[in-house]
GROMACS .gro file of C-alpha atoms in nm:
model
  441
    1MET     CA    1  -3.483   4.536   0.979
    2SER     CA    2  -3.500   4.886   0.784
    3GLN     CA    3  -3.235   5.002   1.077
    4VAL     CA    4  -2.977   4.793   0.934
    5ILE     CA    5  -2.767   4.963   0.687
    6THR     CA    6  -2.470   4.778   0.488
    7ASN     CA    7  -2.213   5.075   0.487
    8ARG     CA    8  -2.138   5.210   0.876
    9VAL     CA    9  -1.942   5.148   1.103
   10ARG     CA   10  -1.926   4.844   1.308
   11LEU     CA   11  -1.897   4.843   1.653
   12SER     CA   12  -1.726   4.552   1.819
   13ARG     CA   13  -1.956   4.331   2.057
   14ARG     CA   14  -1.671   4.373   2.288
   15ALA     CA   15  -1.831   4.722   2.362
   16ILE     CA   16  -2.162   4.620   2.478
   17LEU     CA   17  -1.968   4.337   2.767
   18LYS     CA   18  -1.737   4.664   2.875
   19GLY     CA   19  -2.023   4.901   2.864
   20LEU     CA   20  -1.977   5.264   2.998
   21THR     CA   21  -1.780   5.286   3.312
   22ALA     CA   22  -1.703   5.586   3.557
   23SER     CA   23  -1.314   5.671   3.592
   24GLY     CA   24  -1.181   5.586   3.918
   25ALA     CA   25  -1.532   5.456   4.021
   26PRO     CA   26  -1.708   5.036   4.001
   27ILE     CA   27  -1.982   5.136   3.833
   28LEU     CA   28  -2.051   4.974   3.488
   29VAL     CA   29  -2.368   5.027   3.279
   30GLY     CA   30  -2.408   4.804   3.027
   31LEU     CA   31  -2.504   4.881   2.633
   32PRO     CA   32  -2.833   4.779   2.467
   33PRO     CA   33  -2.811   4.597   2.158
   34LEU     CA   34  -2.738   4.880   1.862
   35VAL     CA   35  -2.751   4.874   1.523
   36SER     CA   36  -2.370   4.912   1.472
   37MET     CA   37  -2.299   4.603   1.644
   38PHE     CA   38  -2.465   4.355   1.407
   39ASN     CA   39  -2.380   4.255   1.056
   40SER     CA   40  -2.582   4.414   0.758
   41VAL     CA   41  -2.874   4.196   0.803
   42GLY     CA   42  -2.927   4.209   1.195
   43THR     CA   43  -2.888   3.811   1.230
   44ALA     CA   44  -2.527   3.786   1.414
   45TYR     CA   45  -2.294   4.012   1.582
   46ALA     CA   46  -2.002   4.115   1.387
   47VAL     CA   47  -1.683   4.075   1.625
   48ASP     CA   48  -1.351   4.180   1.464
   49GLY     CA   49  -1.478   4.089   1.076
   50VAL     CA   50  -1.586   3.728   1.233
   51GLU     CA   51  -1.952   3.675   1.229
   52LYS     CA   52  -2.117   3.560   1.638
   53ALA     CA   53  -2.441   3.400   1.636
   54ILE     CA   54  -2.705   3.586   1.876
   55GLU     CA   55  -2.712   3.448   2.181
   56SER     CA   56  -3.000   3.263   2.356
   57ARG     CA   57  -3.100   3.320   2.657
   58PHE     CA   58  -3.365   3.143   2.913
   59VAL     CA   59  -3.563   3.218   3.240
   60LEU     CA   60  -3.726   2.983   3.477
   61TRP     CA   61  -4.031   3.170   3.596
   62PHE     CA   62  -4.218   3.009   3.930
   63ASN     CA   63  -4.513   3.076   4.112
   64GLY     CA   64  -4.598   2.876   4.441
   65ASN     CA   65  -4.922   2.711   4.580
   66GLY     CA   66  -5.047   2.514   4.250
   67ILE     CA   67  -5.400   2.683   4.001
   68PRO     CA   68  -5.717   2.595   3.996
   69GLU     CA   69  -5.772   2.351   3.707
   70ARG     CA   70  -6.120   2.459   3.592
   71TYR     CA   71  -5.964   2.850   3.532
   72TRP     CA   72  -5.620   2.740   3.418
   73ILE     CA   73  -5.587   2.454   3.155
   74PRO     CA   74  -5.782   2.494   2.829
   75ALA     CA   75  -6.039   2.280   2.800
   76GLU     CA   76  -5.919   2.232   2.419
   77GLU     CA   77  -5.620   2.091   2.279
   78GLY     CA   78  -5.475   2.280   1.959
   79PRO     CA   79  -5.419   2.653   1.833
   80HIS     CA   80  -5.731   2.709   1.873
   81TYR     CA   81  -5.808   2.661   2.208
   82SER     CA   82  -6.037   2.906   2.406
   83MET     CA   83  -5.849   3.148   2.677
   84THR     CA   84  -5.889   3.087   2.987
   85PRO     CA   85  -5.930   3.337   3.313
   86CYS     CA   86  -5.598   3.273   3.403
   87LEU     CA   87  -5.442   3.259   3.118
   88SER     CA   88  -5.650   3.596   2.942
   89PRO     CA   89  -5.369   3.831   3.060
   90LEU     CA   90  -5.175   3.669   2.753
   91ALA     CA   91  -5.463   3.663   2.474
   92PRO     CA   92  -5.201   3.949   2.316
   93PHE     CA   93  -4.937   3.738   2.311
   94ARG     CA   94  -5.138   3.418   2.184
   95ASN     CA   95  -4.869   3.326   1.900
   96ASP     CA   96  -4.586   3.367   2.139
   97PHE     CA   97  -4.598   3.069   2.400
   98HIS     CA   98  -4.722   2.718   2.460
   99VAL     CA   99  -4.916   2.577   2.716
  100LEU     CA  100  -4.867   2.165   2.815
  101SER     CA  101  -5.102   2.063   3.043
  102GLY     CA  102  -5.080   1.643   3.167
  103VAL     CA  103  -4.704   1.731   3.282
  104ASP     CA  104  -4.609   1.465   3.583
  105ASN     CA  105  -4.358   1.540   3.854
  106ALA     CA  106  -4.210   1.224   3.878
  107ALA     CA  107  -3.985   1.351   4.140
  108ALA     CA  108  -4.200   1.478   4.416
  109LYS     CA  109  -4.257   1.134   4.600
  110GLY     CA  110  -4.098   1.042   4.936
  111MET     CA  111  -4.067   1.252   5.274
  112GLY     CA  112  -4.187   1.644   5.297
  113ASN     CA  113  -4.522   1.794   5.379
  114GLY     CA  114  -4.665   1.807   4.985
  115HIS     CA  115  -4.519   2.122   4.943
  116THR     CA  116  -4.113   2.066   5.001
  117ASN     CA  117  -4.109   1.753   4.804
  118SER     CA  118  -4.314   1.877   4.512
  119MET     CA  119  -4.060   2.201   4.485
  120SER     CA  120  -3.758   1.933   4.488
  121GLY     CA  121  -3.896   1.771   4.189
  122LEU     CA  122  -3.998   1.986   4.050
  123MET     CA  123  -3.657   2.196   4.047
  124THR     CA  124  -3.420   1.971   4.015
  125GLY     CA  125  -3.579   1.632   3.960
  126THR     CA  126  -3.415   1.470   4.292
  127PRO     CA  127  -3.618   1.367   4.635
  128PHE     CA  128  -3.635   1.594   4.873
  129THR     CA  129  -3.416   1.569   5.150
  130GLY     CA  130  -3.506   1.705   5.485
  131ARG     CA  131  -3.356   2.012   5.382
  132GLY     CA  132  -3.316   2.053   5.051
  133PRO     CA  133  -3.301   1.886   4.707
  134SER     CA  134  -3.060   1.641   4.634
  135GLY     CA  135  -2.882   1.773   4.311
  136ALA     CA  136  -2.836   2.132   4.081
  137SER     CA  137  -3.188   2.328   3.955
  138ILE     CA  138  -3.251   2.295   3.573
  139ASP     CA  139  -3.159   2.651   3.568
  140GLN     CA  140  -2.780   2.613   3.721
  141MET     CA  141  -2.776   2.275   3.492
  142ILE     CA  142  -2.797   2.543   3.187
  143ALA     CA  143  -2.624   2.793   3.289
  144ALA     CA  144  -2.289   2.530   3.415
  145LYS     CA  145  -2.311   2.515   3.015
  146ILE     CA  146  -2.395   2.861   2.870
  147GLY     CA  147  -2.369   3.098   3.123
  148ASP     CA  148  -1.937   3.102   3.156
  149ASP     CA  149  -1.904   3.393   2.889
  150SER     CA  150  -2.168   3.682   3.105
  151ARG     CA  151  -2.055   3.872   3.360
  152PHE     CA  152  -2.291   3.659   3.582
  153ARG     CA  153  -2.321   3.317   3.537
  154SER     CA  154  -2.701   3.315   3.627
  155LEU     CA  155  -2.908   3.554   3.831
  156GLN     CA  156  -3.182   3.463   4.096
  157ILE     CA  157  -3.465   3.730   4.149
  158GLY     CA  158  -3.735   3.703   4.369
  159VAL     CA  159  -4.075   3.961   4.458
  160SER     CA  160  -4.261   3.839   4.756
  161GLN     CA  161  -4.038   3.795   5.052
  162GLU     CA  162  -4.240   3.563   5.307
  163SER     CA  163  -4.313   3.189   5.244
  164PHE     CA  164  -4.370   2.968   5.565
  165GLY     CA  165  -4.114   2.715   5.623
  166GLU     CA  166  -3.727   2.658   5.542
  167SER     CA  167  -3.480   2.665   5.247
  168MET     CA  168  -3.672   2.491   5.042
  169GLN     CA  169  -3.955   2.688   5.059
  170ARG     CA  170  -3.760   2.980   5.003
  171ASN     CA  171  -3.556   2.911   4.693
  172MET     CA  172  -3.589   2.770   4.329
  173SER     CA  173  -3.218   2.812   4.265
  174TRP     CA  174  -3.022   2.539   4.418
  175SER     CA  175  -2.637   2.469   4.285
  176GLY     CA  176  -2.605   2.136   4.367
  177TYR     CA  177  -2.723   1.887   4.654
  178GLU     CA  178  -2.852   2.135   4.976
  179ARG     CA  179  -2.675   2.443   4.817
  180ALA     CA  180  -2.932   2.717   4.792
  181LEU     CA  181  -2.907   3.026   4.592
  182PRO     CA  182  -3.156   3.283   4.727
  183PRO     CA  183  -3.355   3.494   4.542
  184GLU     CA  184  -3.258   3.874   4.539
  185MET     CA  185  -3.596   4.045   4.644
  186ILE     CA  186  -3.468   4.351   4.708
  187PRO     CA  187  -3.460   4.614   4.397
  188HIS     CA  188  -3.234   4.851   4.527
  189ARG     CA  189  -2.980   4.537   4.628
  190LEU     CA  190  -3.076   4.400   4.267
  191PHE     CA  191  -2.997   4.737   4.068
  192ASP     CA  192  -2.649   4.749   4.271
  193ARG     CA  193  -2.561   4.438   4.185
  194LEU     CA  194  -2.629   4.533   3.812
  195PHE     CA  195  -2.455   4.867   3.794
  196GLY     CA  196  -2.226   4.833   4.054
  197ALA     CA  197  -2.149   4.966   4.438
  198ARG     CA  198  -2.266   5.329   4.575
  199GLU     CA  199  -2.088   5.614   4.605
  200GLU     CA  200  -2.202   5.848   4.856
  201GLY     CA  201  -2.375   6.102   4.632
  202TRP     CA  202  -2.568   5.801   4.496
  203VAL     CA  203  -2.636   5.699   4.844
  204ASN     CA  204  -2.752   6.001   4.954
  205ARG     CA  205  -3.000   6.011   4.575
  206LYS     CA  206  -2.810   6.357   4.581
  207ARG     CA  207  -2.668   6.212   4.209
  208SER     CA  208  -2.776   6.006   3.925
  209ILE     CA  209  -2.516   5.706   3.883
  210LEU     CA  210  -2.549   5.830   3.502
  211ASP     CA  211  -2.382   6.110   3.631
  212THR     CA  212  -2.094   5.916   3.657
  213ILE     CA  213  -2.073   5.748   3.307
  214ARG     CA  214  -2.196   6.076   3.126
  215GLN     CA  215  -1.851   6.182   2.979
  216ASP     CA  216  -1.783   5.774   2.860
  217ALA     CA  217  -2.101   5.820   2.692
  218THR     CA  218  -2.086   6.103   2.512
  219ALA     CA  219  -1.806   5.972   2.373
  220LEU     CA  220  -1.913   5.682   2.281
  221LYS     CA  221  -2.181   5.863   2.081
  222LYS     CA  222  -1.995   6.049   1.877
  223LYS     CA  223  -1.889   5.737   1.728
  224LEU     CA  224  -2.253   5.615   1.672
  225PRO     CA  225  -2.494   5.682   1.381
  226THR     CA  226  -2.802   5.867   1.438
  227ASP     CA  227  -2.995   5.533   1.507
  228ASP     CA  228  -2.804   5.429   1.790
  229GLN     CA  229  -2.747   5.782   1.943
  230ALA     CA  230  -3.095   5.769   2.011
  231ARG     CA  231  -3.139   5.394   2.115
  232VAL     CA  232  -2.817   5.460   2.419
  233ASP     CA  233  -3.033   5.811   2.515
  234GLU     CA  234  -3.358   5.564   2.561
  235HIS     CA  235  -3.157   5.312   2.694
  236LEU     CA  236  -2.995   5.550   3.006
  237SER     CA  237  -3.361   5.696   3.009
  238GLY     CA  238  -3.483   5.385   3.143
  239ILE     CA  239  -3.214   5.321   3.320
  240ARG     CA  240  -3.252   5.669   3.491
  241ASP     CA  241  -3.659   5.584   3.550
  242LEU     CA  242  -3.566   5.311   3.685
  243GLU     CA  243  -3.383   5.422   3.960
  244ARG     CA  244  -3.614   5.689   4.074
  245SER     CA  245  -3.876   5.456   4.069
  246ILE     CA  246  -3.635   5.252   4.349
  247ALA     CA  247  -3.593   5.562   4.493
  248GLY     CA  248  -3.921   5.660   4.510
  249LEU     CA  249  -4.029   5.279   4.731
  250PRO     CA  250  -4.068   5.379   5.094
  251PRO     CA  251  -3.814   5.283   5.302
  252GLU     CA  252  -4.003   4.914   5.436
  253TYR     CA  253  -3.978   4.804   5.137
  254ARG     CA  254  -3.544   4.781   5.212
  255ARG     CA  255  -3.606   4.575   5.482
  256ILE     CA  256  -3.630   4.194   5.469
  257ASP     CA  257  -3.916   4.071   5.720
  258PRO     CA  258  -3.914   3.694   5.876
  259PRO     CA  259  -4.102   3.418   5.705
  260ASP     CA  260  -4.341   3.467   6.011
  261PHE     CA  261  -4.383   3.818   5.981
  262ASP     CA  262  -4.801   3.870   5.999
  263GLY     CA  263  -4.773   4.195   5.777
  264ASP     CA  264  -4.739   4.134   5.513
  265MET     CA  265  -4.909   4.428   5.307
  266LYS     CA  266  -4.657   4.532   5.052
  267ASP     CA  267  -4.772   4.634   4.709
  268TRP     CA  268  -4.606   4.327   4.526
  269PRO     CA  269  -4.691   4.445   4.173
  270ARG     CA  270  -4.485   4.711   4.225
  271ILE     CA  271  -4.159   4.564   4.300
  272ALA     CA  272  -4.264   4.237   4.042
  273LYS     CA  273  -4.232   4.503   3.725
  274LEU     CA  274  -3.920   4.700   3.915
  275GLN     CA  275  -3.762   4.355   3.929
  276SER     CA  276  -3.869   4.215   3.547
  277ASP     CA  277  -3.675   4.521   3.451
  278LEU     CA  278  -3.453   4.501   3.587
  279LEU     CA  279  -3.386   4.177   3.462
  280VAL     CA  280  -3.489   4.291   3.103
  281GLN     CA  281  -3.208   4.504   3.171
  282ALA     CA  282  -2.968   4.257   3.258
  283LEU     CA  283  -3.036   4.010   2.950
  284ALA     CA  284  -3.055   4.287   2.712
  285THR     CA  285  -2.707   4.367   2.828
  286ARG     CA  286  -2.548   4.042   2.787
  287GLN     CA  287  -2.492   4.039   3.165
  288THR     CA  288  -2.672   3.715   3.239
  289ARG     CA  289  -2.819   3.460   2.988
  290VAL     CA  290  -2.981   3.266   3.300
  291ALA     CA  291  -3.244   3.357   3.527
  292SER     CA  292  -3.456   3.211   3.731
  293TYR     CA  293  -3.795   3.416   3.913
  294MET     CA  294  -3.967   3.355   4.217
  295LEU     CA  295  -4.287   3.562   4.170
  296THR     CA  296  -4.404   3.394   4.443
  297LYS     CA  297  -4.313   3.184   4.740
  298CYS     CA  298  -4.313   2.792   4.770
  299GLN     CA  299  -4.617   2.740   5.030
  300GLY     CA  300  -4.654   3.107   4.987
  301LEU     CA  301  -4.815   3.342   5.254
  302SER     CA  302  -4.883   3.661   5.065
  303ARG     CA  303  -5.206   3.871   5.125
  304PHE     CA  304  -5.337   4.041   4.806
  305PRO     CA  305  -5.482   4.361   4.940
  306TRP     CA  306  -5.428   4.477   4.497
  307LEU     CA  307  -5.749   4.225   4.442
  308GLY     CA  308  -5.921   4.246   4.763
  309TYR     CA  309  -5.815   3.915   4.918
  310THR     CA  310  -5.654   4.049   5.297
  311SER     CA  311  -5.863   3.803   5.546
  312ALA     CA  312  -5.619   3.518   5.455
  313ARG     CA  313  -5.279   3.453   5.331
  314HIS     CA  314  -5.217   3.244   4.975
  315HIS     CA  315  -5.177   2.912   5.131
  316ASP     CA  316  -5.486   2.950   5.334
  317TYR     CA  317  -5.667   2.997   5.020
  318THR     CA  318  -5.596   2.703   4.881
  319HIS     CA  319  -5.728   2.447   5.186
  320ALA     CA  320  -6.048   2.451   5.392
  321ASP     CA  321  -5.881   2.539   5.695
  322GLY     CA  322  -6.137   2.730   5.873
  323LYS     CA  323  -5.980   3.085   5.774
  324ALA     CA  324  -6.060   3.070   5.445
  325PRO     CA  325  -6.317   2.938   5.154
  326GLY     CA  326  -6.103   2.649   5.054
  327ALA     CA  327  -5.990   2.538   4.718
  328ASP     CA  328  -6.298   2.283   4.673
  329GLY     CA  329  -6.547   2.578   4.708
  330VAL     CA  330  -6.703   2.792   4.451
  331GLU     CA  331  -6.592   3.100   4.662
  332GLY     CA  332  -6.232   2.951   4.668
  333GLN     CA  333  -6.209   2.808   4.361
  334ARG     CA  334  -6.263   3.239   4.220
  335VAL     CA  335  -6.038   3.340   4.467
  336LEU     CA  336  -5.742   3.116   4.308
  337ARG     CA  337  -5.883   3.209   3.987
  338ASP     CA  338  -5.789   3.581   4.075
  339ILE     CA  339  -5.478   3.544   4.257
  340CYS     CA  340  -5.367   3.266   3.905
  341LYS     CA  341  -5.472   3.553   3.668
  342TRP     CA  342  -5.258   3.795   3.881
  343HIS     CA  343  -4.948   3.544   3.837
  344VAL     CA  344  -4.991   3.552   3.489
  345GLU     CA  345  -5.070   3.967   3.440
  346GLU     CA  346  -4.729   3.913   3.584
  347PHE     CA  347  -4.542   3.675   3.349
  348ALA     CA  348  -4.748   3.895   3.058
  349TYR     CA  349  -4.555   4.193   3.170
  350LEU     CA  350  -4.175   4.008   3.104
  351VAL     CA  351  -4.294   3.917   2.762
  352ALA     CA  352  -4.373   4.266   2.670
  353LYS     CA  353  -4.049   4.444   2.792
  354LEU     CA  354  -3.907   4.162   2.587
  355LYS     CA  355  -4.054   4.220   2.319
  356SER     CA  356  -4.037   4.602   2.359
  357VAL     CA  357  -3.605   4.585   2.326
  358PRO     CA  358  -3.495   4.596   1.925
  359GLU     CA  359  -3.253   4.298   1.866
  360GLY     CA  360  -3.033   4.264   1.559
  361ASP     CA  361  -3.374   4.155   1.299
  362GLY     CA  362  -3.603   4.121   1.560
  363THR     CA  363  -3.611   4.168   1.918
  364LEU     CA  364  -3.465   4.041   2.252
  365PHE     CA  365  -3.811   3.806   2.311
  366ASP     CA  366  -3.676   3.610   2.008
  367HIS     CA  367  -3.370   3.529   2.147
  368CYS     CA  368  -3.552   3.428   2.461
  369CYS     CA  369  -3.683   3.076   2.615
  370LEU     CA  370  -3.910   3.143   2.905
  371VAL     CA  371  -4.048   2.808   3.127
  372TYR     CA  372  -4.318   2.898   3.375
  373ALA     CA  373  -4.388   2.661   3.630
  374HIS     CA  374  -4.627   2.525   3.934
  375GLU     CA  375  -4.546   2.371   4.251
  376HIS     CA  376  -4.873   2.174   4.232
  377ALA     CA  377  -5.139   2.100   3.980
  378GLU     CA  378  -5.493   2.123   4.156
  379ALA     CA  379  -5.378   2.339   4.453
  380ASN     CA  380  -5.567   2.175   4.725
  381PRO     CA  381  -5.481   1.820   4.726
  382HIS     CA  382  -5.121   1.876   4.679
  383LYS     CA  383  -5.161   1.717   4.301
  384ASN     CA  384  -4.807   1.627   4.165
  385SER     CA  385  -4.967   1.482   3.833
  386GLY     CA  386  -5.071   1.692   3.550
  387LEU     CA  387  -4.936   1.983   3.604
  388ALA     CA  388  -4.971   2.303   3.377
  389MET     CA  389  -4.662   2.509   3.238
  390ILE     CA  390  -4.606   2.743   2.959
  391VAL     CA  391  -4.325   2.736   2.747
  392ALA     CA  392  -4.256   3.059   2.560
  393GLY     CA  393  -4.020   3.270   2.309
  394GLY     CA  394  -3.955   3.375   2.018
  395MET     CA  395  -3.680   3.134   1.890
  396SER     CA  396  -3.733   2.928   1.568
  397ARG     CA  397  -3.703   2.573   1.735
  398LEU     CA  398  -4.026   2.644   1.946
  399ALA     CA  399  -4.419   2.558   1.832
  400ASN     CA  400  -4.595   2.863   1.954
  401GLY     CA  401  -4.957   2.866   1.931
  402SER     CA  402  -5.099   2.565   2.091
  403HIS     CA  403  -5.262   2.404   2.433
  404THR     CA  404  -5.096   2.055   2.404
  405ARG     CA  405  -5.176   1.759   2.639
  406ILE     CA  406  -4.875   1.557   2.663
  407THR     CA  407  -4.722   1.195   2.842
  408GLY     CA  408  -4.437   1.306   2.970
  409THR     CA  409  -4.256   1.468   3.321
  410VAL     CA  410  -4.132   1.773   3.410
  411GLY     CA  411  -3.771   1.650   3.327
  412ASP     CA  412  -3.864   1.540   2.921
  413VAL     CA  413  -3.987   1.948   2.883
  414TYR     CA  414  -3.699   2.074   3.016
  415LEU     CA  415  -3.424   1.822   2.882
  416THR     CA  416  -3.606   1.899   2.591
  417VAL     CA  417  -3.594   2.259   2.574
  418ALA     CA  418  -3.227   2.277   2.719
  419ASP     CA  419  -3.077   2.039   2.437
  420GLU     CA  420  -3.348   2.145   2.154
  421VAL     CA  421  -3.404   2.484   2.219
  422MET     CA  422  -3.095   2.618   2.417
  423GLN     CA  423  -2.828   2.324   2.257
  424ALA     CA  424  -2.700   2.352   2.600
  425GLY     CA  425  -2.604   2.015   2.576
  426LEU     CA  426  -2.698   1.842   2.871
  427GLY     CA  427  -2.718   1.518   2.765
  428LYS     CA  428  -2.973   1.371   3.033
  429PHE     CA  429  -3.201   1.535   3.312
  430PRO     CA  430  -3.361   1.373   3.648
  431THR     CA  431  -3.699   1.179   3.547
  432ALA     CA  432  -3.624   1.236   3.188
  433THR     CA  433  -3.657   1.000   2.972
  434LYS     CA  434  -3.747   1.113   2.622
  435LYS     CA  435  -3.782   1.445   2.446
  436ILE     CA  436  -4.141   1.629   2.390
  437SER     CA  437  -4.195   1.629   1.972
  438ALA     CA  438  -4.487   1.923   2.046
  439VAL     CA  439  -4.246   2.158   2.198
  440LEU     CA  440  -4.034   2.181   1.890
  441ALA     CA  441  -4.100   2.323   1.594
   0.00000   0.00000   0.00000
C-alpha cells in the first residue's frame, strides 16, 4: 500500500468510531478509514500501540420472485463458465464472486402461498407459521455474534416499497419468532438515521449537515498528513453529494404507499443507488458490520418503466395469468431476463462502490462478504430446489471466480459463510448439515 508510511502520527481507531460531531447537536459524521489509523503495512488498526485486525462485514442481498434459469445460471461449471445475460453486469468483477447453483431451500415446505413459505425458509431456515418465520434470519444470527461493538448491530435497507401480502412478503430480516425488522426504504430517513436528527435549518435545506461539524473537521485535519486530509475532504464531499441527491428527490419519494397502491411508477434504480451509497457509508465508517438489502419484495409487484415494462407488474410477469406473457413463453422469459439483469446491475453497483473505498492495504470490499439470494429458482413454478446464489467479497477465505453446482441447502451455504468466512461461531443453522467446501479457498 503506497500510502502507508512507517514513520507518521498514528490516529487512534477510537477516532473513527467517535467521528465528527457538532457541539450541542445530535449530529454524527463518521470518518472513513484513514491511513493514519493503520499499522505501518496497512494490515491492522493501531489501537494504543496494540494492533487490531480489520473487521469483516456481512451483507445479505435479496430480490423477489425468482429467476429465469436459462438466462441466469451458467451452463458450464468451473472458472471458465460463459457469463449469462442476467449475470453480465458483474462481468468486470468476475474474479470477485462465486456463482452457486443446485441449492435447496429445505424449509420451504408446509403452509404458505408458495412465496411466504419460500421466504421463511430462505431467510431463517424455519417453516412459515402463517404470520412469519419460526426463528431469526441469518443476518440477525450473525449480527448477534459480531455486531455489538458497532453503533448499529445491523441495518435493514430496502428500495421498492410495495408488496402484495403481509409481513412475510415485506420483510427479510427477523430477530426471532414472528419479530420482523422492517427495511428502511426512504433515503432521507436512512440518511437521518446514519447522520443524526435534523435541526431546523437543515430541514428547510438552508444549511448542510456538514456546516454543523465544520469546526470539528477543521481541527481534525490539522493533525493529519496530506493524504489523510485529502481523504477526509473526499469523504465529506461524498456526503454532501448524497445530501443534495436526496434533497432533490420529488416529494412523492418521501411517501410510503400502501401495499395495494396501483401507482407504483417510481424510479427505483435512482433510489437503489442512493441506498447503496448510504450502506457503503455505514460500512466504511464502522457504524455497522451487518446489513440486509431488500431491492424488491417477496411476491413483489413493481413495474419497470426504466426497462419499458409497465403493462403488468413483476409478479404478473412470472405467471401466465392473462395480464402478462407468462414465464413459460418466449416473451415472458425475455421480460424476466431483463428484470433480473437489472437486479444484478444494482448488485454490481454496490460491489463497485465497496471496491472504491480504500481501507488498510486494500479496499472495503476486501473485508466484506456478500450473499445474494432469491426466494425461488425458476419463478413460474415457485421452484424451491436448485436455487442460484452468489457469494461475493474480497476476503482471503473466499474462493471466487467460478460457477459450482453444489449438493446442499441454503442453510449449508449460510453456515459455511457465517463460521468459516465471517468467523461468527454460530455452530449450527436450521437445515444445515455440512459445510460447502467449494465456497472456501
